[in-house]
PDB file of C-alpha atoms in Angstrom:
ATOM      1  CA  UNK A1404     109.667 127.086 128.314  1.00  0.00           C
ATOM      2  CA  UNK A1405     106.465 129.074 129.166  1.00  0.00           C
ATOM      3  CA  UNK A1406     107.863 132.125 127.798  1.00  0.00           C
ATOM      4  CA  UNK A1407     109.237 129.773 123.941  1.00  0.00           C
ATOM      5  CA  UNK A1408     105.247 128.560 124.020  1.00  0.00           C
ATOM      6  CA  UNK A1409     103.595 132.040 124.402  1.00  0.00           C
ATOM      7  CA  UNK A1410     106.001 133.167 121.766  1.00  0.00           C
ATOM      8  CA  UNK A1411     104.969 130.181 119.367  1.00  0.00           C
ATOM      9  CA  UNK A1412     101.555 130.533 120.344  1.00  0.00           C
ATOM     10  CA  UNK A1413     100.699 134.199 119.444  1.00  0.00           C
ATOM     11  CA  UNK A1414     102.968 133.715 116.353  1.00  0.00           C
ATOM     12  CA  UNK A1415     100.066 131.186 115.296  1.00  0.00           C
ATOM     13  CA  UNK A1416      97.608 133.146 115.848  1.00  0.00           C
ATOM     14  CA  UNK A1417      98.895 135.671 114.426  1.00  0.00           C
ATOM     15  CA  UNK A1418      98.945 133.775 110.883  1.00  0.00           C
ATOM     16  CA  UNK A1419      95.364 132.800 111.777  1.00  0.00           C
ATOM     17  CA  UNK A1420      96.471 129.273 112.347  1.00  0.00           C
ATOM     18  CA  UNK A1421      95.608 128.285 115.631  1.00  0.00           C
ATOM     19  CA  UNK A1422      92.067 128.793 115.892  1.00  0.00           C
ATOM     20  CA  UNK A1423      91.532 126.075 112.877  1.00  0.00           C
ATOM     21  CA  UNK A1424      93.955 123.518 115.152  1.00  0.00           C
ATOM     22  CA  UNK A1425      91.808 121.979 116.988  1.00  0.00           C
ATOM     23  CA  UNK A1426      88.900 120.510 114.580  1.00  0.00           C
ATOM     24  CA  UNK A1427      89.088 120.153 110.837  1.00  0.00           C
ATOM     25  CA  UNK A1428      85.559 119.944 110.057  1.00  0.00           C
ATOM     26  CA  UNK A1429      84.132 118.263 106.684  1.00  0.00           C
ATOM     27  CA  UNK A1430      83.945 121.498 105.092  1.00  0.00           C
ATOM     28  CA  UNK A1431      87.444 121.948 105.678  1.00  0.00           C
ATOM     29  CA  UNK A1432      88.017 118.104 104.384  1.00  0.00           C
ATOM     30  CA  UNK A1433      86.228 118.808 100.945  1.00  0.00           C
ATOM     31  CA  UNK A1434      87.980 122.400 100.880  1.00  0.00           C
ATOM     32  CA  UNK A1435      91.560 120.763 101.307  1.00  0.00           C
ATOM     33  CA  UNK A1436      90.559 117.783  99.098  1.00  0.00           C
ATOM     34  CA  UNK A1437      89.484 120.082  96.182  1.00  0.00           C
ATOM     35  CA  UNK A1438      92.410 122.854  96.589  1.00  0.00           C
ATOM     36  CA  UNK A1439      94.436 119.548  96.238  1.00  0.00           C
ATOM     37  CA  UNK A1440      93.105 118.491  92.782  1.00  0.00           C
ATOM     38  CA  UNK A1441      93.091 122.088  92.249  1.00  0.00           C
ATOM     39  CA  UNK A1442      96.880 122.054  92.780  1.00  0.00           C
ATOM     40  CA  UNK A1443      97.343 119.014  90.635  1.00  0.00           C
ATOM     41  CA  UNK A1444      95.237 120.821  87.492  1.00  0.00           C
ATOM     42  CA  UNK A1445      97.604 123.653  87.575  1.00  0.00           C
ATOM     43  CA  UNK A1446     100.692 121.123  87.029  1.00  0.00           C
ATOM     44  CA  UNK A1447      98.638 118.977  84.573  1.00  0.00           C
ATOM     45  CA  UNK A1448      98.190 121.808  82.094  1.00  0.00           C
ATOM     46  CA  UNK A1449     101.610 122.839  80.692  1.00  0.00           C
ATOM     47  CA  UNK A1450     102.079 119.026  80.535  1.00  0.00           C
ATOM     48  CA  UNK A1451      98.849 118.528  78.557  1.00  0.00           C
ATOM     49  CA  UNK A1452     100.338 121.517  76.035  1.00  0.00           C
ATOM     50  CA  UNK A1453     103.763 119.360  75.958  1.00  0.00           C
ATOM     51  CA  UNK A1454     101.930 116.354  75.049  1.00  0.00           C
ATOM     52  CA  UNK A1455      99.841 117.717  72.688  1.00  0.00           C
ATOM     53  CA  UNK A1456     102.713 119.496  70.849  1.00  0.00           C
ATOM     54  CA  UNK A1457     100.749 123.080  71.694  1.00  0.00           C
ATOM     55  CA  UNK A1458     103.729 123.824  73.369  1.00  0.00           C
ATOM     56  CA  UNK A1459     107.363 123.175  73.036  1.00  0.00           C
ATOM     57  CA  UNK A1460     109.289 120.038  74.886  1.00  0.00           C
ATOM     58  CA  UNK A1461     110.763 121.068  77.574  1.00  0.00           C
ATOM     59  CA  UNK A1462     112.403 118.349  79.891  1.00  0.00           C
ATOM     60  CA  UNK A1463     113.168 120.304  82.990  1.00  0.00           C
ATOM     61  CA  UNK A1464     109.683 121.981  83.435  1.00  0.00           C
ATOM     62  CA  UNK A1465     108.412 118.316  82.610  1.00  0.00           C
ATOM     63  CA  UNK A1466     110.127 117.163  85.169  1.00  0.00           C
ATOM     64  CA  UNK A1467     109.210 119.899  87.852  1.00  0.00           C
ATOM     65  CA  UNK A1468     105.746 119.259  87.040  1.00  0.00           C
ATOM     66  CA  UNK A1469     105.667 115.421  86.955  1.00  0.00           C
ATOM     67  CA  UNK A1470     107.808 115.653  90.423  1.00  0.00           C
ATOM     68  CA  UNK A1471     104.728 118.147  91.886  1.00  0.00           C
ATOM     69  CA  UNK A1472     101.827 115.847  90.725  1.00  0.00           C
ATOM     70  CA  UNK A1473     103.643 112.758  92.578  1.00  0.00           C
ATOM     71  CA  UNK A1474     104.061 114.516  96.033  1.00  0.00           C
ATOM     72  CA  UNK A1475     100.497 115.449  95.541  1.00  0.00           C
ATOM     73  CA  UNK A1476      99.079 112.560  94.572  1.00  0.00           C
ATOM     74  CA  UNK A1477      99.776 111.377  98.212  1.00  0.00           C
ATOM     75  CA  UNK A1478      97.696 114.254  99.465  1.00  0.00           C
ATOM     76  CA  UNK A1479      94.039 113.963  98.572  1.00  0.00           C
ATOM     77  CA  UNK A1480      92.849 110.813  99.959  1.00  0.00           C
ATOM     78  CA  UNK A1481      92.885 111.945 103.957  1.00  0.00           C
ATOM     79  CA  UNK A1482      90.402 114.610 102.732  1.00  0.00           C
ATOM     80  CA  UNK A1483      87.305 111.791 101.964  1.00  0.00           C
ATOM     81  CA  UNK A1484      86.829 111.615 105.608  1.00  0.00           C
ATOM     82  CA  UNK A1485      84.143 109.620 107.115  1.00  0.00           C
ATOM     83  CA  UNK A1486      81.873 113.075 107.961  1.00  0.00           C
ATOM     84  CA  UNK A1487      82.536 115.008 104.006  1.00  0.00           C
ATOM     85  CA  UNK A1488      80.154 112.951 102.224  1.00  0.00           C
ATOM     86  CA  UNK A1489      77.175 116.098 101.910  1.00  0.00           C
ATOM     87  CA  UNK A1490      78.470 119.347 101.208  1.00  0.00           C
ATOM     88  CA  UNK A1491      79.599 121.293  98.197  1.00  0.00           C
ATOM     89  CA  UNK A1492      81.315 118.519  96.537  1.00  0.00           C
ATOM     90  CA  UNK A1493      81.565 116.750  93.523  1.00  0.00           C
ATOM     91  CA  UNK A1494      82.712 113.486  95.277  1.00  0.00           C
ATOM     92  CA  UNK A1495      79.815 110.381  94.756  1.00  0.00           C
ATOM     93  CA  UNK A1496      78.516 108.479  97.151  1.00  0.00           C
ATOM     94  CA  UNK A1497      80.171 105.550  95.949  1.00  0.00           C
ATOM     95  CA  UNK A1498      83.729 106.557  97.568  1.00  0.00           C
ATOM     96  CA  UNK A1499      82.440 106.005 100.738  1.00  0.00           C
ATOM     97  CA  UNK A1500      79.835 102.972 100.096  1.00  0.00           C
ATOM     98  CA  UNK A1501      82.731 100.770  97.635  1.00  0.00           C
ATOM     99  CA  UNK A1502      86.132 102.803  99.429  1.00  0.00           C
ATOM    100  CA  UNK A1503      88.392  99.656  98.690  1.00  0.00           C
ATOM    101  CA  UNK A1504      87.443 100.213  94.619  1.00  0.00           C
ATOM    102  CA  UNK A1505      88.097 103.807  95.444  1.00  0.00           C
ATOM    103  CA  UNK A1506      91.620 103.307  97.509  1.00  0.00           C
ATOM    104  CA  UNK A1507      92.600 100.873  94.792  1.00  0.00           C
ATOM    105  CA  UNK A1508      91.996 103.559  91.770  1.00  0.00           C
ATOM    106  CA  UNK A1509      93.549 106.162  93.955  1.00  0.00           C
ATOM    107  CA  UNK A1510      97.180 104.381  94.133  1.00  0.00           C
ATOM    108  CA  UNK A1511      96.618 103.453  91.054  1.00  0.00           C
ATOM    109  CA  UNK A1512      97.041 107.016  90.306  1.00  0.00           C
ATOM    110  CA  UNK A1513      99.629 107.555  92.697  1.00  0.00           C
ATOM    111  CA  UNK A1514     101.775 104.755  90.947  1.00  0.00           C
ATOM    112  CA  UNK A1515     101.242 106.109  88.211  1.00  0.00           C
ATOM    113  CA  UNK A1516     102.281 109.803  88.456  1.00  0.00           C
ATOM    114  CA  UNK A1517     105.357 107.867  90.479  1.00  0.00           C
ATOM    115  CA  UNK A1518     106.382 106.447  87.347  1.00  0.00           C
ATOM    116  CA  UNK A1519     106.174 109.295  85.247  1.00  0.00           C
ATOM    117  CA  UNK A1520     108.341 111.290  87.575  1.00  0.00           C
ATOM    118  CA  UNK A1521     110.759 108.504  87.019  1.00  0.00           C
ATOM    119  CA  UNK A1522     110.787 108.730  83.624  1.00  0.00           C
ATOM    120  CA  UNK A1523     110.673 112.475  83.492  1.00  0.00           C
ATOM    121  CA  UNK A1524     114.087 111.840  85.376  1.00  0.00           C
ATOM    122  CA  UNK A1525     115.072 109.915  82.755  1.00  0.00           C
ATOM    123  CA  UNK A1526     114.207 112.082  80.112  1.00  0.00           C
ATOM    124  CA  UNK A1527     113.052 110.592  76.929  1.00  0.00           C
ATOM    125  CA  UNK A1528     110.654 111.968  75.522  1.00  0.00           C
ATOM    126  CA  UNK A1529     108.637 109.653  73.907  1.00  0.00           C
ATOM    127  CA  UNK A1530     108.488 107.351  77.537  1.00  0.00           C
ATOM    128  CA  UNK A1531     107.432 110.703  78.836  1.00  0.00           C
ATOM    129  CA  UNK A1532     104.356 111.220  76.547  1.00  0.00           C
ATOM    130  CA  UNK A1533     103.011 107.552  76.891  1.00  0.00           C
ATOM    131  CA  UNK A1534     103.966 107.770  80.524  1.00  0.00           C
ATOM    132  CA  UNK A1535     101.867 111.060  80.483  1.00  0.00           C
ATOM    133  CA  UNK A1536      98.860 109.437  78.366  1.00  0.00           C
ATOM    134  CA  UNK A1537      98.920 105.848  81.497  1.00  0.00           C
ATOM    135  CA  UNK A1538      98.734 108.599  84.105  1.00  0.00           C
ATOM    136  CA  UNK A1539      95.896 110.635  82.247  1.00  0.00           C
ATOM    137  CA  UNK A1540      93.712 107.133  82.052  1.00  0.00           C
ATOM    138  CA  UNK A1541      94.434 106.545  86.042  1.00  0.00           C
ATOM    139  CA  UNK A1542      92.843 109.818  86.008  1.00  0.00           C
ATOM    140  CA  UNK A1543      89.900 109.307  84.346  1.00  0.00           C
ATOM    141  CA  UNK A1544      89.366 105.763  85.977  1.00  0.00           C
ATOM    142  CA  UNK A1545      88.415 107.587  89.371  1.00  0.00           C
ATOM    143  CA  UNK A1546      86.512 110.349  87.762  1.00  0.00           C
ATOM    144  CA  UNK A1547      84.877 108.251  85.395  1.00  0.00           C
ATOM    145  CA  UNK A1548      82.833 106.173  88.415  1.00  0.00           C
ATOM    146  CA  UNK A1549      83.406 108.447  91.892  1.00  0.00           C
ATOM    147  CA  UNK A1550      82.919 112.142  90.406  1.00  0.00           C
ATOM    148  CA  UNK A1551      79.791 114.216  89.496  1.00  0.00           C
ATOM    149  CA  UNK A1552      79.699 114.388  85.712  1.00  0.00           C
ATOM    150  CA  UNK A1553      79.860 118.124  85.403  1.00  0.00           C
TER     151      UNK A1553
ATOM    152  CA  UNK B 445     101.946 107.050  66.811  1.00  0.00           C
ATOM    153  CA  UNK B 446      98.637 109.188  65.640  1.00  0.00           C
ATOM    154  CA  UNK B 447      96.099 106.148  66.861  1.00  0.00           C
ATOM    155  CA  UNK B 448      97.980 106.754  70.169  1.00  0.00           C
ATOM    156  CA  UNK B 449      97.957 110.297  70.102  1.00  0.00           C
ATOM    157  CA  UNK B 450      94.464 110.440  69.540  1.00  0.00           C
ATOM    158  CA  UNK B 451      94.159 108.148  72.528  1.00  0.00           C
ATOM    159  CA  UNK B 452      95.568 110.074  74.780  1.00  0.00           C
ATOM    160  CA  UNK B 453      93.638 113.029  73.477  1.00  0.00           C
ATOM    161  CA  UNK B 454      91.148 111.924  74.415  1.00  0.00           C
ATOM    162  CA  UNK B 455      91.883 110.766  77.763  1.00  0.00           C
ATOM    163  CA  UNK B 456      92.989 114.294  78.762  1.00  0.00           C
ATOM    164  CA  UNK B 457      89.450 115.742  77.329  1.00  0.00           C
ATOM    165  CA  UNK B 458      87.593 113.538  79.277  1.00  0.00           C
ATOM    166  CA  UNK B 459      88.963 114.560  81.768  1.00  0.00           C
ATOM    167  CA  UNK B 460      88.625 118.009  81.693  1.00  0.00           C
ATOM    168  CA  UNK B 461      92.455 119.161  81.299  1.00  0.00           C
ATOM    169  CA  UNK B 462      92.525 119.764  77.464  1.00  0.00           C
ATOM    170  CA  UNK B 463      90.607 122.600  77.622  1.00  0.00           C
ATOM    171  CA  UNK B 464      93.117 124.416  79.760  1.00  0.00           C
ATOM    172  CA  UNK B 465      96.257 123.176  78.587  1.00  0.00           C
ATOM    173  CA  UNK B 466      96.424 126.144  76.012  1.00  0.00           C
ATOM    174  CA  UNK B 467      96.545 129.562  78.623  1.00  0.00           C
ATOM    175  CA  UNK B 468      96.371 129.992  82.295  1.00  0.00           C
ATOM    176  CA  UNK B 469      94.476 132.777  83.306  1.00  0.00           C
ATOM    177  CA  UNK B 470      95.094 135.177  86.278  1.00  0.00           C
ATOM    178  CA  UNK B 471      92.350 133.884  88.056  1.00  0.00           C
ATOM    179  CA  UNK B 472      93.876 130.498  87.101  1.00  0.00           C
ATOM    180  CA  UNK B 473      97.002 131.753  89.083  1.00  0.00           C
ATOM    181  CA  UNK B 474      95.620 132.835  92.015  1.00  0.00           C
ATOM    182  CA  UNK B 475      93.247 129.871  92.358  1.00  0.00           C
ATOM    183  CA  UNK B 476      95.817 127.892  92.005  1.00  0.00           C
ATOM    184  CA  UNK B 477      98.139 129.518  94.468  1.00  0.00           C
ATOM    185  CA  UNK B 478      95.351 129.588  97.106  1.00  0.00           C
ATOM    186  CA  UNK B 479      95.114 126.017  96.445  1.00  0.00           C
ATOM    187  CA  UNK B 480      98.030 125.722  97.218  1.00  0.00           C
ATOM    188  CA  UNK B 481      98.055 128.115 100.657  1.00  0.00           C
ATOM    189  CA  UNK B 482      94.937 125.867 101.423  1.00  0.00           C
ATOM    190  CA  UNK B 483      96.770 122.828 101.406  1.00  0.00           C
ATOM    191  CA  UNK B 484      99.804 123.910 103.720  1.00  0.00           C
ATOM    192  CA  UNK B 485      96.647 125.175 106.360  1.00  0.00           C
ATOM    193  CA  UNK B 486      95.498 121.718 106.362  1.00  0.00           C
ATOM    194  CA  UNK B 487      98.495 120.088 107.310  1.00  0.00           C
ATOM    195  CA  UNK B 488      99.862 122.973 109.262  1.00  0.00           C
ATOM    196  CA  UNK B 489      96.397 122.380 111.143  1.00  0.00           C
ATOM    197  CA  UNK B 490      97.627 118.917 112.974  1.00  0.00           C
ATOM    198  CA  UNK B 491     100.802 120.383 113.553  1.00  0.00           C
ATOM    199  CA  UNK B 492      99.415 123.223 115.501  1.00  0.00           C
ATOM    200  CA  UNK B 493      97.068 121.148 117.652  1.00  0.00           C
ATOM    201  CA  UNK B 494     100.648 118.804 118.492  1.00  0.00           C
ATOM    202  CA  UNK B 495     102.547 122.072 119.347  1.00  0.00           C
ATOM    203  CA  UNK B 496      99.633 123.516 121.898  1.00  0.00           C
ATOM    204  CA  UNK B 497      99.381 120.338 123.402  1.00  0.00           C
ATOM    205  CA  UNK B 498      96.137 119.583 122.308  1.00  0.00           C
ATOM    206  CA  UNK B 499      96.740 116.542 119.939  1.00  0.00           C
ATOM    207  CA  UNK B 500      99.159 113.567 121.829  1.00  0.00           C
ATOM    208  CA  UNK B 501     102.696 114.035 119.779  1.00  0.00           C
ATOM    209  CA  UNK B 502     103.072 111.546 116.686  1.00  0.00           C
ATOM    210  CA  UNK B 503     106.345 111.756 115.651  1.00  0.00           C
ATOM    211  CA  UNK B 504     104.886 110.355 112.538  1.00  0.00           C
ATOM    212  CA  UNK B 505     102.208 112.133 111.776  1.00  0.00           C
ATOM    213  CA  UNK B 506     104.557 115.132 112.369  1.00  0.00           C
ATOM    214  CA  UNK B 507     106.813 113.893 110.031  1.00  0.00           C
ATOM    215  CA  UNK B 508     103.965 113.588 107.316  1.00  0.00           C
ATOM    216  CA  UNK B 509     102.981 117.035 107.715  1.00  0.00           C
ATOM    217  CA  UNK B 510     106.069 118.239 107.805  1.00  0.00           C
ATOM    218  CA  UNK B 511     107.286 117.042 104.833  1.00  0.00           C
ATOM    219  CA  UNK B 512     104.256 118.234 102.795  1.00  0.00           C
ATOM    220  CA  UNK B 513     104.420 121.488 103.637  1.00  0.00           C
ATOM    221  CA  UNK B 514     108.016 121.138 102.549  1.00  0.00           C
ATOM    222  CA  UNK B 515     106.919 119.886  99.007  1.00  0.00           C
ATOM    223  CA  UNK B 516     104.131 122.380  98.766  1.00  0.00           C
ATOM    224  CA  UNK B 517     106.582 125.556 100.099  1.00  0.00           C
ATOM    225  CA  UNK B 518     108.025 125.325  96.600  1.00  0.00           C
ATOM    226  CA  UNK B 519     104.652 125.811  94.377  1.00  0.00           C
ATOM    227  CA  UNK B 520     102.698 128.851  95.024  1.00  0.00           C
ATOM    228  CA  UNK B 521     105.513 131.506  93.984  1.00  0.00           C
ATOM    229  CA  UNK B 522     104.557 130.663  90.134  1.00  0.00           C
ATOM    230  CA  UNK B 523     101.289 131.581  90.705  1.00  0.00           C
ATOM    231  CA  UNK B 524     102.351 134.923  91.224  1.00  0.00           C
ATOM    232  CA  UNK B 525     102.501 135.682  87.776  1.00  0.00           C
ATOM    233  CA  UNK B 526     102.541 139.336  86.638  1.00  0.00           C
ATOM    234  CA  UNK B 527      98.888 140.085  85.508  1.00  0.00           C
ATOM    235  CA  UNK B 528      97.415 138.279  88.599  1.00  0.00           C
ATOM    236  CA  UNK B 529      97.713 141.242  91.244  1.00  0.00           C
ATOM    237  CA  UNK B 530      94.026 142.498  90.685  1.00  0.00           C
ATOM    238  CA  UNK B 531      91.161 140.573  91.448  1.00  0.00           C
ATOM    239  CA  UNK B 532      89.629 137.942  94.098  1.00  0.00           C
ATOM    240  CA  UNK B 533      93.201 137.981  95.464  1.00  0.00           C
ATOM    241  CA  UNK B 534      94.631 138.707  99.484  1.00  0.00           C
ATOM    242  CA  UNK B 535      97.843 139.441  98.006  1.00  0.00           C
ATOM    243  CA  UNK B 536      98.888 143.289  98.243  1.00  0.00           C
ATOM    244  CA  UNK B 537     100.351 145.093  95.561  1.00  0.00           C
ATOM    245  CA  UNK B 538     103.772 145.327  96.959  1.00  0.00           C
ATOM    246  CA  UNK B 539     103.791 141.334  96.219  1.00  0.00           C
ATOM    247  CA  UNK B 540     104.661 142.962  92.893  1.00  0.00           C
ATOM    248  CA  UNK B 541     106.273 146.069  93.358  1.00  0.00           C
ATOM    249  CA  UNK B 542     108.552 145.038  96.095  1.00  0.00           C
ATOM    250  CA  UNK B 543     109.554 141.385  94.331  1.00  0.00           C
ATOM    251  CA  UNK B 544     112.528 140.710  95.466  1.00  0.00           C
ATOM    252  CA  UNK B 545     112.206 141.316  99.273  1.00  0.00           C
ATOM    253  CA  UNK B 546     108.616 139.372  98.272  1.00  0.00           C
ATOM    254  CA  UNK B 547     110.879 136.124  97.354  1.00  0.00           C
ATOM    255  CA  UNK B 548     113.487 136.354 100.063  1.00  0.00           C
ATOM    256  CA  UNK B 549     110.446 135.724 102.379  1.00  0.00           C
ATOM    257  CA  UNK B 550     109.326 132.811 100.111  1.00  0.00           C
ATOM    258  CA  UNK B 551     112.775 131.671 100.281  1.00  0.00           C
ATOM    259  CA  UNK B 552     113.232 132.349 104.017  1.00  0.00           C
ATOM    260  CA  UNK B 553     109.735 129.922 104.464  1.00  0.00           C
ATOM    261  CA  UNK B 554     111.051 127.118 102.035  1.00  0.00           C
ATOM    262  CA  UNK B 555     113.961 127.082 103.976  1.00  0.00           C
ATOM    263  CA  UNK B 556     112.199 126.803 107.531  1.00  0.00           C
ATOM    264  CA  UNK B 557     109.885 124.538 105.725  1.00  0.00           C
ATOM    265  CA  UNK B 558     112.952 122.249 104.750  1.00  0.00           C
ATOM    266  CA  UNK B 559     114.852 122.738 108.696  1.00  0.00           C
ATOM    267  CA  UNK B 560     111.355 121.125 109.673  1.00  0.00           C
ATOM    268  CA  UNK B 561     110.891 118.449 107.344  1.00  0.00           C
ATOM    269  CA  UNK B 562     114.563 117.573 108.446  1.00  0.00           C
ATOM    270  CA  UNK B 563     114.230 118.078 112.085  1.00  0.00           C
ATOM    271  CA  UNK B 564     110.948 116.004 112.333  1.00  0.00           C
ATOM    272  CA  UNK B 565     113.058 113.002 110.597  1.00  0.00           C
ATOM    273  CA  UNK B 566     115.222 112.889 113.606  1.00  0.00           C
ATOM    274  CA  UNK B 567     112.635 112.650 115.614  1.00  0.00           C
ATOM    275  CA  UNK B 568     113.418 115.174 118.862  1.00  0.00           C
ATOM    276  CA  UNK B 569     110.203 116.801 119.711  1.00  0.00           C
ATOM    277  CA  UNK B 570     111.771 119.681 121.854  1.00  0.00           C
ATOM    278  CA  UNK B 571     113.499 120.572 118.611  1.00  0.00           C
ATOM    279  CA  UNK B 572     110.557 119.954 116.541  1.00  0.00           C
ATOM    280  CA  UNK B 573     108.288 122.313 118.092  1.00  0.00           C
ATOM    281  CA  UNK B 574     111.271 124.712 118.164  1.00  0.00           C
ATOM    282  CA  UNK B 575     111.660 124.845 114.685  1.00  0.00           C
ATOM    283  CA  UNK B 576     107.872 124.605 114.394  1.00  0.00           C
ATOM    284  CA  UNK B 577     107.563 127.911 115.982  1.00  0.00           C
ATOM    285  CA  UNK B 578     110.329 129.360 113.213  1.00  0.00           C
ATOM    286  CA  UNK B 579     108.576 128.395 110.784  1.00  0.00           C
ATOM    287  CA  UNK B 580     104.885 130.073 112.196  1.00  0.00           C
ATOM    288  CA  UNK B 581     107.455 132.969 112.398  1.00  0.00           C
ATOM    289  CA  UNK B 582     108.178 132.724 108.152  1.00  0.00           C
ATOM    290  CA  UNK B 583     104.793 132.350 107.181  1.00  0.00           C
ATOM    291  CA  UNK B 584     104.300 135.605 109.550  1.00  0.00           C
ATOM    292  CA  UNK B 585     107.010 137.615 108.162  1.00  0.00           C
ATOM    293  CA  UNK B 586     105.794 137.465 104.990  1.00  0.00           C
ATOM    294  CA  UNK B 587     101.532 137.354 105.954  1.00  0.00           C
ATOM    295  CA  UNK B 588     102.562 140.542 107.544  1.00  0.00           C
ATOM    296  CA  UNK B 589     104.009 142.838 104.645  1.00  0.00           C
ATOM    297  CA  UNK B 590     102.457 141.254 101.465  1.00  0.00           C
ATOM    298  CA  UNK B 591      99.005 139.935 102.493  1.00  0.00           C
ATOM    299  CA  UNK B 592      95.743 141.997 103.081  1.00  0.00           C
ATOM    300  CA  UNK B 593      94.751 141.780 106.320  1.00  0.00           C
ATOM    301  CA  UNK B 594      91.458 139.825 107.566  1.00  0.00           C
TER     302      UNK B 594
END
């Protein structure tokens, strides 16, 4: 068993992995955070083109997209630790002092990029669209009150 | 249907998406597929600390982390895209010029990414840091050949 962990353990270091185990600091909370949303903008777009007829329907990338921004949406909240409220971020004050408003608008989100995955599944493409347009206001919602205008 | 179109319009320009619907750059693509490589560290990060025996084992919280970097193995390879190999990018040429021993990694990862996310369901740590330590090995394999050393 010594031998399996030495193995495993220079193989992480290798991939420069195991020296960032042991703390995740608030710079690496707002990093992760914002590569997140990062993540999510990247999916957004071709959708945006879709829905504003800039670029051909196309159900299946739809749906790969949709699918991405739903597994993602689960991802961003454990970055607002307690600790990443200074720093290079665009994140107000306010998700920390009102964090139940914040939670609330955040699964609000999440439900609704659930529900457009579902009807991506589904495939109709007007559902799809207005689906689209209830998720892009569940953006906006959070933005609108816990981002920096920029 | 053009009130609500306008609507959602909108929506999407106030929230900053609109604007990029139309083209993704190269530096769009390999933002975006750092992003993405920034989000796997962050949950490979807990993982880690639970293999070394620094962090108690949560079964869990393994399983969480697991499964992301499951979801996420599948999104950085489109960020790849052909006009993206110059630039602030790690990636080495041969990312391009040797493509399809390039994706056989990818695939290689995704699939050790996928053993995990399966393996941590079940719930048998031995086996979980096992295939833990394969997949430390695919992110390796391919760090190794197609990624500028630091």
């Amino acid at each position: 068993m010594k031998k399996k962990s030495a193995i495993l353990l220079s193989a992480l270091l290798a991939i420069g992995i195991a020296g960032t185990a042991a703390a995740q600091s608030a710079e690496d909370a707002i990093e992760y955070r914002q590569s997140v949303f990062q993540t999510v903008k990247w999916n957004m777009g071709p959708m945006t083109a879709m829905a504003k007829g800039e670029k051909p329907f196309d159900k299946d990338a739809f749906l790969k997209h949709a699918t991405r921004v739903e597994q993602l949406s689960h991802m961003p909240l454990e970055g607002f630790t307690p600790d990443s409220d200074l720093g290079e971020t665009d994140a107000k004050p306010e998700v920390w002092s009102k964090r139940a408003e914040f939670e609330k608008r955040m699964k609000n989100w999440q439900e609704q990029a659930a529900k457009l995955a579902q009807v991506a599944k589904a495939g109709d493409e007007r559902a799809i669209k207005a689906q689209f347009g209830e998720l892009g206001k569940s953006c906006k919602a959070c933005h609108d009150d816990f981002r920096v205008k920029r």
